[in-house]
mmCIF file of C-alpha atoms in Angstrom:
data_model
loop_
_atom_site.group_PDB
_atom_site.id
_atom_site.type_symbol
_atom_site.label_atom_id
_atom_site.label_comp_id
_atom_site.label_asym_id
_atom_site.label_seq_id
_atom_site.Cartn_x
_atom_site.Cartn_y
_atom_site.Cartn_z
ATOM 1 C CA MET A 98 -21.118 72.136 -29.807
ATOM 2 C CA LYS A 99 -18.155 71.964 -32.158
ATOM 3 C CA SER A 100 -15.902 68.878 -32.212
ATOM 4 C CA VAL A 101 -12.277 69.226 -31.237
ATOM 5 C CA TYR A 102 -11.314 67.417 -34.406
ATOM 6 C CA ALA A 103 -13.455 69.542 -36.703
ATOM 7 C CA ASP A 104 -10.571 71.895 -37.598
ATOM 8 C CA ARG A 105 -8.246 69.065 -38.555
ATOM 9 C CA PRO A 106 -8.218 67.752 -42.083
ATOM 10 C CA PRO A 107 -9.214 64.102 -42.364
ATOM 11 C CA GLN A 108 -6.289 61.727 -42.547
ATOM 12 C CA LEU A 109 -6.215 59.651 -45.638
ATOM 13 C CA LYS A 110 -5.549 56.048 -44.917
ATOM 14 C CA THR A 111 -4.289 54.740 -48.189
ATOM 15 C CA ALA A 112 -2.008 52.035 -49.383
ATOM 16 C CA SER A 113 0.660 54.617 -50.179
ATOM 17 C CA SER A 114 0.701 55.991 -46.632
ATOM 18 C CA ASP A 115 0.978 52.440 -45.307
ATOM 19 C CA MET A 116 3.920 51.846 -47.640
ATOM 20 C CA ILE A 117 5.576 55.056 -46.465
ATOM 21 C CA LYS A 118 5.149 53.997 -42.838
ATOM 22 C CA LEU A 119 6.563 50.566 -43.632
ATOM 23 C CA ALA A 120 9.550 52.135 -45.415
ATOM 24 C CA GLU A 121 10.145 54.429 -42.429
ATOM 25 C CA ALA A 122 9.955 51.473 -40.049
ATOM 26 C CA GLN A 123 12.463 49.553 -42.162
ATOM 27 C CA LEU A 124 14.751 52.592 -42.270
ATOM 28 C CA PHE A 125 14.639 52.964 -38.486
ATOM 29 C CA GLN A 126 15.207 49.228 -38.052
ATOM 30 C CA THR A 127 18.262 49.451 -40.326
ATOM 31 C CA ARG A 128 19.561 52.403 -38.332
ATOM 32 C CA THR A 129 18.958 50.493 -35.102
ATOM 33 C CA ASP A 130 20.817 47.444 -36.432
ATOM 34 C CA ASP A 131 23.721 49.632 -37.581
ATOM 35 C CA ALA A 132 23.870 51.350 -34.187
ATOM 36 C CA ARG A 133 23.849 47.959 -32.444
ATOM 37 C CA LYS A 134 26.726 46.725 -34.638
ATOM 38 C CA GLU A 135 28.677 49.923 -33.960
ATOM 39 C CA THR A 136 28.056 49.529 -30.230
ATOM 40 C CA GLU A 137 29.327 45.951 -30.322
ATOM 41 C CA GLY A 138 32.437 47.112 -32.186
ATOM 42 C CA LEU A 139 33.056 49.894 -29.686
ATOM 43 C CA ASN A 140 32.564 47.466 -26.788
ATOM 44 C CA HIS A 141 35.178 45.185 -28.354
ATOM 45 C CA ILE A 142 37.593 48.129 -28.631
ATOM 46 C CA VAL A 143 36.911 49.131 -25.013
ATOM 47 C CA GLN A 144 37.545 45.578 -23.805
ATOM 48 C CA ALA A 145 40.793 45.349 -25.785
ATOM 49 C CA LYS A 146 42.030 48.702 -24.475
ATOM 50 C CA SER A 147 40.981 47.794 -20.945
ATOM 51 C CA LYS A 148 42.972 44.551 -21.142
ATOM 52 C CA LYS A 149 45.977 46.443 -22.510
ATOM 53 C CA ILE A 150 45.783 48.968 -19.661
ATOM 54 C CA ASP A 151 45.443 46.150 -17.105
ATOM 55 C CA ASP A 152 48.476 44.380 -18.596
ATOM 56 C CA GLU A 153 50.525 47.596 -18.551
ATOM 57 C CA PHE A 154 49.478 48.277 -14.963
ATOM 58 C CA THR A 155 50.414 44.745 -13.919
ATOM 59 C CA SER A 156 53.773 45.133 -15.628
ATOM 60 C CA LEU A 157 54.425 48.437 -13.857
ATOM 61 C CA VAL A 158 53.453 46.962 -10.497
ATOM 62 C CA MET A 159 55.759 44.003 -11.081
ATOM 63 C CA LYS A 160 58.605 46.379 -11.982
ATOM 64 C CA LEU A 161 57.876 48.400 -8.856
ATOM 65 C CA HIS A 162 57.946 45.266 -6.727
ATOM 66 C CA LEU A 163 61.180 44.249 -8.424
ATOM 67 C CA SER A 164 62.687 47.658 -7.637
ATOM 68 C CA GLU A 165 61.523 47.382 -4.043
ATOM 69 C CA ALA A 166 62.914 43.846 -3.790
ATOM 70 C CA GLU A 167 66.251 44.996 -5.198
ATOM 71 C CA GLU A 168 66.357 47.849 -2.685
ATOM 72 C CA ILE A 169 65.589 45.473 0.188
ATOM 73 C CA LYS A 170 68.284 43.096 -1.093
ATOM 74 C CA ARG A 171 70.775 45.982 -1.238
ATOM 75 C CA GLN A 172 69.894 46.986 2.334
ATOM 76 C CA LYS A 173 70.204 43.403 3.596
ATOM 77 C CA LEU A 174 73.588 42.991 1.889
ATOM 78 C CA GLU A 175 74.723 46.233 3.513
ATOM 79 C CA GLU A 176 73.539 44.936 6.897
ATOM 80 C CA LEU A 177 75.376 41.659 6.293
ATOM 81 C CA LYS A 178 78.525 43.575 5.365
ATOM 82 C CA ASN A 179 78.276 45.614 8.574
ATOM 83 C CA ILE A 180 77.695 42.474 10.664
ATOM 84 C CA ARG A 181 80.749 40.852 9.081
ATOM 85 C CA LYS A 182 82.817 43.964 9.817
ATOM 86 C CA PHE A 183 81.569 43.950 13.390
ATOM 87 C CA ALA A 184 82.234 40.224 13.774
ATOM 88 C CA SER A 185 85.667 40.640 12.210
ATOM 89 C CA GLY A 186 86.406 43.476 14.631
ATOM 90 C CA ILE A 187 85.364 41.347 17.592
ATOM 91 C CA PHE A 188 87.451 38.458 16.278
ATOM 92 C CA GLN A 189 90.484 40.709 15.942
ATOM 93 C CA TYR A 190 89.824 42.236 19.368
ATOM 94 C CA GLU A 191 89.631 38.848 21.059
ATOM 95 C CA GLY A 192 92.517 37.441 19.081
ATOM 96 C CA ALA A 193 92.721 34.191 17.224
ATOM 97 C CA ASP A 194 92.559 32.092 20.403
ATOM 98 C CA GLY A 195 89.291 33.662 21.516
ATOM 99 C CA LYS A 196 90.893 35.543 24.426
ATOM 100 C CA ARG A 197 90.997 39.275 24.703
ATOM 101 C CA ASP A 198 94.278 41.002 24.057
#
């Protein structure tokens, strides 16, 4: 019976192959460290942009509420004006002494 590994050439385990593997490991570790640093930088950018967007959104909402408040104020002033007109009309109708003409 023939071994499964018989067709493969024997692997040489030498000091040079160990050094190559060590160099590869160091290279991959360097790449990993660089990727981690880049990720941290990108996360910082994302957080900064997210805060900016939140601030802009808050500002827009505040402006919207201000616009709504101004519209409500305008409506209430119009109502007050109409009430004053109505009250003035009643006052004129009843006369200055409070009796109807």
